[in-house]
Amino acid sequence: DVKVTQSSRYLVKRTGEKVFLECVQDMDHENMFWYRQDPGLGLRLIYFSYDVKMKEKGDIPEGYSVSREKKERFSLILESASTNQTSMYLCASRVSDEQFFGPGTRLTVL
Amino acid sequence: GEDVEQSLFLSVREGDSSVINCTYTDSSSTYLYWYKQEPGAGLQLLTYIFSNMDMKQDQRLTVLLNKKDKHLSLRIADTQTGDSAIYFCAETSDISSNTGKLIFGQGTTLQVKP
């Protein structure tokens, strides 16, 4: 079974803090994705990566950056967290025509 | 840009059929997906359909695609309380490239009443 894990299920941070969200997949997938999920808006793509050290902006990259130093790990970074970044963050990896999702990290920025 | 639209809420009684609808704008869509999200969990792929198909059936699930109207539906027969979840429609037209980007709808919350 494909497994996508995220480092935290729940996270509470203060405005201005630097936040790291980690995602690890165990199936040697090349493509990995970070989404945020907000009620009534569905999932919106923040960044994705199709290879180590390769990254592309999604639809809402502002305020975020990413890092892909190893194939299995894709990190989302909030350089200076703001309250409007309070959300559910979902990581996914892809093989062929299917994306596999992690359980999500619910981030609250106070 | 591409857009995918779903109604936000559907309530049915246990044992009835549920029909969740989705419309999309991208005429070059290749694959269309249905994902399920149970409370507190990530998304789980339920089924998908290739754009040259009209229908796909998998046990209690039936997917219908009207490509002319850009309309996709998911029918769940004999709906159970365990089917209560958020259902997301998604599409991609990048399957042949290296990206696999998905465009998601807003999600439909299905409430199943006993």
PDB file of C-alpha atoms in Angstrom:
ATOM      1  CA  ASP A   1       0.000   0.000   0.000  1.00  0.00           C
ATOM      2  CA  VAL A   2       1.154   3.483  -0.821  1.00  0.00           C
ATOM      3  CA  LYS A   3       1.737   5.554   2.264  1.00  0.00           C
ATOM      4  CA  VAL A   4       1.898   9.345   2.414  1.00  0.00           C
ATOM      5  CA  THR A   5       2.616  10.694   5.872  1.00  0.00           C
ATOM      6  CA  GLN A   6       2.565  14.232   7.194  1.00  0.00           C
ATOM      7  CA  SER A   7       4.621  15.238  10.197  1.00  0.00           C
ATOM      8  CA  SER A   8       1.792  16.689  12.287  1.00  0.00           C
ATOM      9  CA  ARG A   9      -1.992  16.293  12.370  1.00  0.00           C
ATOM     10  CA  TYR A  10      -2.525  19.523  14.321  1.00  0.00           C
ATOM     11  CA  LEU A  11      -0.275  22.543  14.638  1.00  0.00           C
ATOM     12  CA  VAL A  12      -0.735  25.883  16.390  1.00  0.00           C
ATOM     13  CA  LYS A  13       1.675  28.726  15.574  1.00  0.00           C
ATOM     14  CA  ARG A  14       1.896  32.442  16.198  1.00  0.00           C
ATOM     15  CA  THR A  15       1.795  35.197  13.572  1.00  0.00           C
ATOM     16  CA  GLY A  16       5.256  35.818  12.144  1.00  0.00           C
ATOM     17  CA  GLU A  17       6.669  32.384  12.981  1.00  0.00           C
ATOM     18  CA  LYS A  18       8.401  30.279  10.341  1.00  0.00           C
ATOM     19  CA  VAL A  19       6.485  27.045   9.871  1.00  0.00           C
ATOM     20  CA  PHE A  20       7.625  23.793   8.272  1.00  0.00           C
ATOM     21  CA  LEU A  21       5.152  21.147   7.131  1.00  0.00           C
ATOM     22  CA  GLU A  22       6.759  17.874   6.164  1.00  0.00           C
ATOM     23  CA  CYS A  23       5.459  15.200   3.830  1.00  0.00           C
ATOM     24  CA  VAL A  24       7.021  11.813   3.135  1.00  0.00           C
ATOM     25  CA  GLN A  25       5.975   9.136   0.634  1.00  0.00           C
ATOM     26  CA  ASP A  26       7.324   5.621   0.522  1.00  0.00           C
ATOM     27  CA  MET A  27       6.726   4.628  -3.094  1.00  0.00           C
ATOM     28  CA  ASP A  28       9.472   6.418  -5.008  1.00  0.00           C
ATOM     29  CA  HIS A  29       6.945   8.715  -6.728  1.00  0.00           C
ATOM     30  CA  GLU A  30       8.353  11.575  -8.729  1.00  0.00           C
ATOM     31  CA  ASN A  31       5.424  13.978  -8.485  1.00  0.00           C
ATOM     32  CA  MET A  32       4.403  15.507  -5.180  1.00  0.00           C
ATOM     33  CA  PHE A  33       1.870  18.229  -4.375  1.00  0.00           C
ATOM     34  CA  TRP A  34       0.824  20.601  -1.594  1.00  0.00           C
ATOM     35  CA  TYR A  35      -2.792  21.768  -1.368  1.00  0.00           C
ATOM     36  CA  ARG A  36      -4.733  23.791   1.121  1.00  0.00           C
ATOM     37  CA  GLN A  37      -8.353  22.968   1.843  1.00  0.00           C
ATOM     38  CA  ASP A  38     -10.860  25.581   2.978  1.00  0.00           C
ATOM     39  CA  PRO A  39     -14.633  25.130   3.414  1.00  0.00           C
ATOM     40  CA  GLY A  40     -16.549  26.022   0.281  1.00  0.00           C
ATOM     41  CA  LEU A  41     -13.344  26.427  -1.747  1.00  0.00           C
ATOM     42  CA  GLY A  42     -12.270  22.819  -2.161  1.00  0.00           C
ATOM     43  CA  LEU A  43      -8.575  22.069  -2.609  1.00  0.00           C
ATOM     44  CA  ARG A  44      -6.283  24.667  -4.097  1.00  0.00           C
ATOM     45  CA  LEU A  45      -2.810  23.831  -5.339  1.00  0.00           C
ATOM     46  CA  ILE A  46       0.017  25.735  -3.638  1.00  0.00           C
ATOM     47  CA  TYR A  47       3.138  24.161  -5.147  1.00  0.00           C
ATOM     48  CA  PHE A  48       4.127  20.923  -6.813  1.00  0.00           C
ATOM     49  CA  SER A  49       7.337  19.143  -7.659  1.00  0.00           C
ATOM     50  CA  TYR A  50       8.054  16.638 -10.420  1.00  0.00           C
ATOM     51  CA  ASP A  51      11.595  15.750  -9.413  1.00  0.00           C
ATOM     52  CA  VAL A  52      14.209  16.356  -6.762  1.00  0.00           C
ATOM     53  CA  LYS A  53      15.072  20.054  -6.534  1.00  0.00           C
ATOM     54  CA  MET A  54      12.386  20.855  -9.123  1.00  0.00           C
ATOM     55  CA  LYS A  55       9.351  22.879  -8.136  1.00  0.00           C
ATOM     56  CA  GLU A  56       6.549  24.784  -9.790  1.00  0.00           C
ATOM     57  CA  LYS A  57       4.046  27.271  -8.467  1.00  0.00           C
ATOM     58  CA  GLY A  58       0.467  26.225  -8.253  1.00  0.00           C
ATOM     59  CA  ASP A  59      -2.540  28.514  -8.104  1.00  0.00           C
ATOM     60  CA  ILE A  60      -1.898  30.160  -4.717  1.00  0.00           C
ATOM     61  CA  PRO A  61       1.870  30.197  -4.009  1.00  0.00           C
ATOM     62  CA  GLU A  62       2.014  33.598  -2.304  1.00  0.00           C
ATOM     63  CA  GLY A  63       3.346  33.393   1.237  1.00  0.00           C
ATOM     64  CA  TYR A  64       4.677  29.848   0.747  1.00  0.00           C
ATOM     65  CA  SER A  65       7.835  28.158  -0.444  1.00  0.00           C
ATOM     66  CA  VAL A  66       8.809  24.509  -0.818  1.00  0.00           C
ATOM     67  CA  SER A  67      11.842  22.265  -0.640  1.00  0.00           C
ATOM     68  CA  ARG A  68      12.477  18.901  -2.297  1.00  0.00           C
ATOM     69  CA  GLU A  69      15.990  17.747  -1.416  1.00  0.00           C
ATOM     70  CA  LYS A  70      15.176  14.044  -1.492  1.00  0.00           C
ATOM     71  CA  LYS A  71      12.689  12.221  -3.666  1.00  0.00           C
ATOM     72  CA  GLU A  72      10.594  10.945  -0.776  1.00  0.00           C
ATOM     73  CA  ARG A  73      10.277  14.244   1.083  1.00  0.00           C
ATOM     74  CA  PHE A  74       8.454  17.431   0.085  1.00  0.00           C
ATOM     75  CA  SER A  75       8.348  20.281   2.582  1.00  0.00           C
ATOM     76  CA  LEU A  76       6.042  23.284   2.640  1.00  0.00           C
ATOM     77  CA  ILE A  77       7.411  26.407   4.314  1.00  0.00           C
ATOM     78  CA  LEU A  78       5.493  29.398   5.589  1.00  0.00           C
ATOM     79  CA  GLU A  79       8.210  32.042   5.878  1.00  0.00           C
ATOM     80  CA  SER A  80       6.168  34.294   8.171  1.00  0.00           C
ATOM     81  CA  ALA A  81       2.861  32.754   9.175  1.00  0.00           C
ATOM     82  CA  SER A  82      -0.244  34.906   9.014  1.00  0.00           C
ATOM     83  CA  THR A  83      -3.764  34.315  10.307  1.00  0.00           C
ATOM     84  CA  ASN A  84      -5.113  33.899   6.767  1.00  0.00           C
ATOM     85  CA  GLN A  85      -2.920  30.825   6.431  1.00  0.00           C
ATOM     86  CA  THR A  86      -5.008  29.013   9.022  1.00  0.00           C
ATOM     87  CA  SER A  87      -6.222  26.023   7.029  1.00  0.00           C
ATOM     88  CA  MET A  88      -6.015  22.290   6.400  1.00  0.00           C
ATOM     89  CA  TYR A  89      -2.900  21.397   4.394  1.00  0.00           C
ATOM     90  CA  LEU A  90      -2.868  18.229   2.319  1.00  0.00           C
ATOM     91  CA  CYS A  91       0.120  16.606   0.685  1.00  0.00           C
ATOM     92  CA  ALA A  92      -0.161  14.148  -2.207  1.00  0.00           C
ATOM     93  CA  SER A  93       2.114  12.073  -4.381  1.00  0.00           C
ATOM     94  CA  ARG A  94       1.300  10.766  -7.804  1.00  0.00           C
ATOM     95  CA  VAL A  95       2.012   7.719  -9.911  1.00  0.00           C
ATOM     96  CA  SER A  96       0.438   7.187 -13.317  1.00  0.00           C
ATOM     97  CA  ASP A  97      -3.098   8.594 -13.128  1.00  0.00           C
ATOM     98  CA  GLU A  98      -3.702   8.492  -9.379  1.00  0.00           C
ATOM     99  CA  GLN A  99      -2.821  10.870  -6.567  1.00  0.00           C
ATOM    100  CA  PHE A 100      -2.414   9.504  -3.053  1.00  0.00           C
ATOM    101  CA  PHE A 101      -3.116  11.869  -0.185  1.00  0.00           C
ATOM    102  CA  GLY A 102      -1.741  12.161   3.312  1.00  0.00           C
ATOM    103  CA  PRO A 103      -4.062  12.617   6.311  1.00  0.00           C
ATOM    104  CA  GLY A 104      -3.627  16.395   6.393  1.00  0.00           C
ATOM    105  CA  THR A 105      -2.238  18.938   8.845  1.00  0.00           C
ATOM    106  CA  ARG A 106      -4.674  21.352  10.424  1.00  0.00           C
ATOM    107  CA  LEU A 107      -2.696  24.550  11.009  1.00  0.00           C
ATOM    108  CA  THR A 108      -3.989  27.338  13.212  1.00  0.00           C
ATOM    109  CA  VAL A 109      -2.129  30.665  13.201  1.00  0.00           C
ATOM    110  CA  LEU A 110      -2.930  32.877  16.176  1.00  0.00           C
TER     111      LEU A 110
ATOM    112  CA  GLY B   1      -8.750  29.221 -16.288  1.00  0.00           C
ATOM    113  CA  GLU B   2     -10.252  25.819 -15.688  1.00  0.00           C
ATOM    114  CA  ASP B   3     -13.084  25.595 -13.193  1.00  0.00           C
ATOM    115  CA  VAL B   4     -14.939  22.750 -11.496  1.00  0.00           C
ATOM    116  CA  GLU B   5     -18.262  23.384  -9.731  1.00  0.00           C
ATOM    117  CA  GLN B   6     -20.238  21.292  -7.266  1.00  0.00           C
ATOM    118  CA  SER B   7     -23.192  21.947  -5.012  1.00  0.00           C
ATOM    119  CA  LEU B   8     -22.099  22.130  -1.373  1.00  0.00           C
ATOM    120  CA  PHE B   9     -24.592  19.884   0.396  1.00  0.00           C
ATOM    121  CA  LEU B  10     -26.798  16.844  -0.173  1.00  0.00           C
ATOM    122  CA  SER B  11     -28.972  15.025   2.347  1.00  0.00           C
ATOM    123  CA  VAL B  12     -30.503  11.590   1.725  1.00  0.00           C
ATOM    124  CA  ARG B  13     -32.107   8.811   3.747  1.00  0.00           C
ATOM    125  CA  GLU B  14     -30.326   5.532   4.334  1.00  0.00           C
ATOM    126  CA  GLY B  15     -31.165   3.065   1.568  1.00  0.00           C
ATOM    127  CA  ASP B  16     -31.953   5.749  -1.009  1.00  0.00           C
ATOM    128  CA  SER B  17     -29.727   6.546  -3.972  1.00  0.00           C
ATOM    129  CA  SER B  18     -27.496   9.626  -3.856  1.00  0.00           C
ATOM    130  CA  VAL B  19     -26.547  11.596  -6.929  1.00  0.00           C
ATOM    131  CA  ILE B  20     -23.717  14.103  -6.655  1.00  0.00           C
ATOM    132  CA  ASN B  21     -23.243  16.414  -9.624  1.00  0.00           C
ATOM    133  CA  CYS B  22     -20.254  18.264 -11.003  1.00  0.00           C
ATOM    134  CA  THR B  23     -19.684  20.585 -13.951  1.00  0.00           C
ATOM    135  CA  TYR B  24     -16.357  21.575 -15.442  1.00  0.00           C
ATOM    136  CA  THR B  25     -15.181  24.031 -18.056  1.00  0.00           C
ATOM    137  CA  ASP B  26     -12.010  22.499 -19.483  1.00  0.00           C
ATOM    138  CA  SER B  27     -12.865  20.961 -22.851  1.00  0.00           C
ATOM    139  CA  SER B  28      -9.478  19.230 -22.967  1.00  0.00           C
ATOM    140  CA  SER B  29     -10.035  17.240 -19.772  1.00  0.00           C
ATOM    141  CA  THR B  30      -8.599  13.752 -20.035  1.00  0.00           C
ATOM    142  CA  TYR B  31      -9.454  12.156 -16.699  1.00  0.00           C
ATOM    143  CA  LEU B  32     -12.229  12.994 -14.238  1.00  0.00           C
ATOM    144  CA  TYR B  33     -12.096  11.786 -10.667  1.00  0.00           C
ATOM    145  CA  TRP B  34     -14.250  11.319  -7.602  1.00  0.00           C
ATOM    146  CA  TYR B  35     -12.538  11.487  -4.215  1.00  0.00           C
ATOM    147  CA  LYS B  36     -14.064  10.853  -0.782  1.00  0.00           C
ATOM    148  CA  GLN B  37     -12.950  12.560   2.420  1.00  0.00           C
ATOM    149  CA  GLU B  38     -14.147  11.172   5.724  1.00  0.00           C
ATOM    150  CA  PRO B  39     -14.008  13.394   8.818  1.00  0.00           C
ATOM    151  CA  GLY B  40     -10.440  14.072   9.948  1.00  0.00           C
ATOM    152  CA  ALA B  41      -8.900  12.147   7.055  1.00  0.00           C
ATOM    153  CA  GLY B  42      -7.176  12.812   3.754  1.00  0.00           C
ATOM    154  CA  LEU B  43      -8.742  12.179   0.374  1.00  0.00           C
ATOM    155  CA  GLN B  44      -9.331   8.679  -0.912  1.00  0.00           C
ATOM    156  CA  LEU B  45      -9.772   7.981  -4.609  1.00  0.00           C
ATOM    157  CA  LEU B  46     -13.170   6.385  -5.215  1.00  0.00           C
ATOM    158  CA  THR B  47     -13.190   6.077  -8.978  1.00  0.00           C
ATOM    159  CA  TYR B  48     -12.207   7.855 -12.149  1.00  0.00           C
ATOM    160  CA  ILE B  49     -13.338   7.936 -15.766  1.00  0.00           C
ATOM    161  CA  PHE B  50     -11.470   8.621 -18.950  1.00  0.00           C
ATOM    162  CA  SER B  51     -12.975  11.355 -21.078  1.00  0.00           C
ATOM    163  CA  ASN B  52     -13.842   9.028 -23.964  1.00  0.00           C
ATOM    164  CA  MET B  53     -16.156   6.977 -21.735  1.00  0.00           C
ATOM    165  CA  ASP B  54     -19.819   7.687 -20.952  1.00  0.00           C
ATOM    166  CA  MET B  55     -20.275   5.500 -17.922  1.00  0.00           C
ATOM    167  CA  LYS B  56     -18.335   3.473 -15.409  1.00  0.00           C
ATOM    168  CA  GLN B  57     -19.816   1.191 -12.784  1.00  0.00           C
ATOM    169  CA  ASP B  58     -18.064  -0.196  -9.729  1.00  0.00           C
ATOM    170  CA  GLN B  59     -20.283  -2.034  -7.229  1.00  0.00           C
ATOM    171  CA  ARG B  60     -22.591   0.601  -5.711  1.00  0.00           C
ATOM    172  CA  LEU B  61     -20.951   3.471  -7.593  1.00  0.00           C
ATOM    173  CA  THR B  62     -21.950   4.648 -11.066  1.00  0.00           C
ATOM    174  CA  VAL B  63     -20.178   7.500 -12.817  1.00  0.00           C
ATOM    175  CA  LEU B  64     -21.889   9.203 -15.747  1.00  0.00           C
ATOM    176  CA  LEU B  65     -20.084  11.603 -18.052  1.00  0.00           C
ATOM    177  CA  ASN B  66     -21.810  13.947 -20.491  1.00  0.00           C
ATOM    178  CA  LYS B  67     -18.889  15.401 -22.360  1.00  0.00           C
ATOM    179  CA  LYS B  68     -21.036  17.683 -24.509  1.00  0.00           C
ATOM    180  CA  ASP B  69     -22.481  19.398 -21.435  1.00  0.00           C
ATOM    181  CA  LYS B  70     -19.276  18.978 -19.399  1.00  0.00           C
ATOM    182  CA  HIS B  71     -21.276  17.315 -16.657  1.00  0.00           C
ATOM    183  CA  LEU B  72     -20.132  14.499 -14.384  1.00  0.00           C
ATOM    184  CA  SER B  73     -22.219  12.686 -11.796  1.00  0.00           C
ATOM    185  CA  LEU B  74     -21.625  10.098  -9.099  1.00  0.00           C
ATOM    186  CA  ARG B  75     -24.509   7.854  -8.124  1.00  0.00           C
ATOM    187  CA  ILE B  76     -24.292   5.852  -4.920  1.00  0.00           C
ATOM    188  CA  ALA B  77     -26.872   3.095  -4.738  1.00  0.00           C
ATOM    189  CA  ASP B  78     -28.327   1.959  -1.403  1.00  0.00           C
ATOM    190  CA  THR B  79     -26.607   4.786   0.474  1.00  0.00           C
ATOM    191  CA  GLN B  80     -25.358   3.852   3.942  1.00  0.00           C
ATOM    192  CA  THR B  81     -24.483   5.996   6.967  1.00  0.00           C
ATOM    193  CA  GLY B  82     -20.838   5.110   6.309  1.00  0.00           C
ATOM    194  CA  ASP B  83     -21.109   6.992   3.018  1.00  0.00           C
ATOM    195  CA  SER B  84     -21.446  10.281   4.930  1.00  0.00           C
ATOM    196  CA  ALA B  85     -18.418  12.304   3.834  1.00  0.00           C
ATOM    197  CA  ILE B  86     -17.289  15.110   1.565  1.00  0.00           C
ATOM    198  CA  TYR B  87     -17.083  14.118  -2.101  1.00  0.00           C
ATOM    199  CA  PHE B  88     -14.751  15.976  -4.434  1.00  0.00           C
ATOM    200  CA  CYS B  89     -14.891  16.040  -8.185  1.00  0.00           C
ATOM    201  CA  ALA B  90     -11.562  16.719  -9.924  1.00  0.00           C
ATOM    202  CA  GLU B  91     -10.251  16.877 -13.460  1.00  0.00           C
ATOM    203  CA  THR B  92      -6.923  16.900 -15.198  1.00  0.00           C
ATOM    204  CA  SER B  93      -5.817  17.641 -18.712  1.00  0.00           C
ATOM    205  CA  ASP B  94      -2.120  17.263 -17.952  1.00  0.00           C
ATOM    206  CA  ILE B  95      -2.005  13.517 -17.687  1.00  0.00           C
ATOM    207  CA  SER B  96       0.316  13.205 -20.648  1.00  0.00           C
ATOM    208  CA  SER B  97       2.752  15.718 -19.240  1.00  0.00           C
ATOM    209  CA  ASN B  98       4.880  15.314 -16.176  1.00  0.00           C
ATOM    210  CA  THR B  99       2.747  17.344 -13.813  1.00  0.00           C
ATOM    211  CA  GLY B 100      -0.560  15.556 -13.173  1.00  0.00           C
ATOM    212  CA  LYS B 101      -2.140  18.728 -11.811  1.00  0.00           C
ATOM    213  CA  LEU B 102      -5.698  18.252 -10.602  1.00  0.00           C
ATOM    214  CA  ILE B 103      -8.383  20.924 -10.504  1.00  0.00           C
ATOM    215  CA  PHE B 104     -10.845  20.261  -7.659  1.00  0.00           C
ATOM    216  CA  GLY B 105     -14.417  21.300  -7.090  1.00  0.00           C
ATOM    217  CA  GLN B 106     -15.543  22.774  -3.785  1.00  0.00           C
ATOM    218  CA  GLY B 107     -16.686  19.424  -2.414  1.00  0.00           C
ATOM    219  CA  THR B 108     -20.214  18.154  -1.701  1.00  0.00           C
ATOM    220  CA  THR B 109     -21.014  17.187   1.878  1.00  0.00           C
ATOM    221  CA  LEU B 110     -23.243  14.108   1.825  1.00  0.00           C
ATOM    222  CA  GLN B 111     -25.363  13.631   4.920  1.00  0.00           C
ATOM    223  CA  VAL B 112     -27.055  10.240   5.273  1.00  0.00           C
ATOM    224  CA  LYS B 113     -29.949  10.132   7.727  1.00  0.00           C
ATOM    225  CA  PRO B 114     -30.854   6.813   9.368  1.00  0.00           C
TER     226      PRO B 114
END
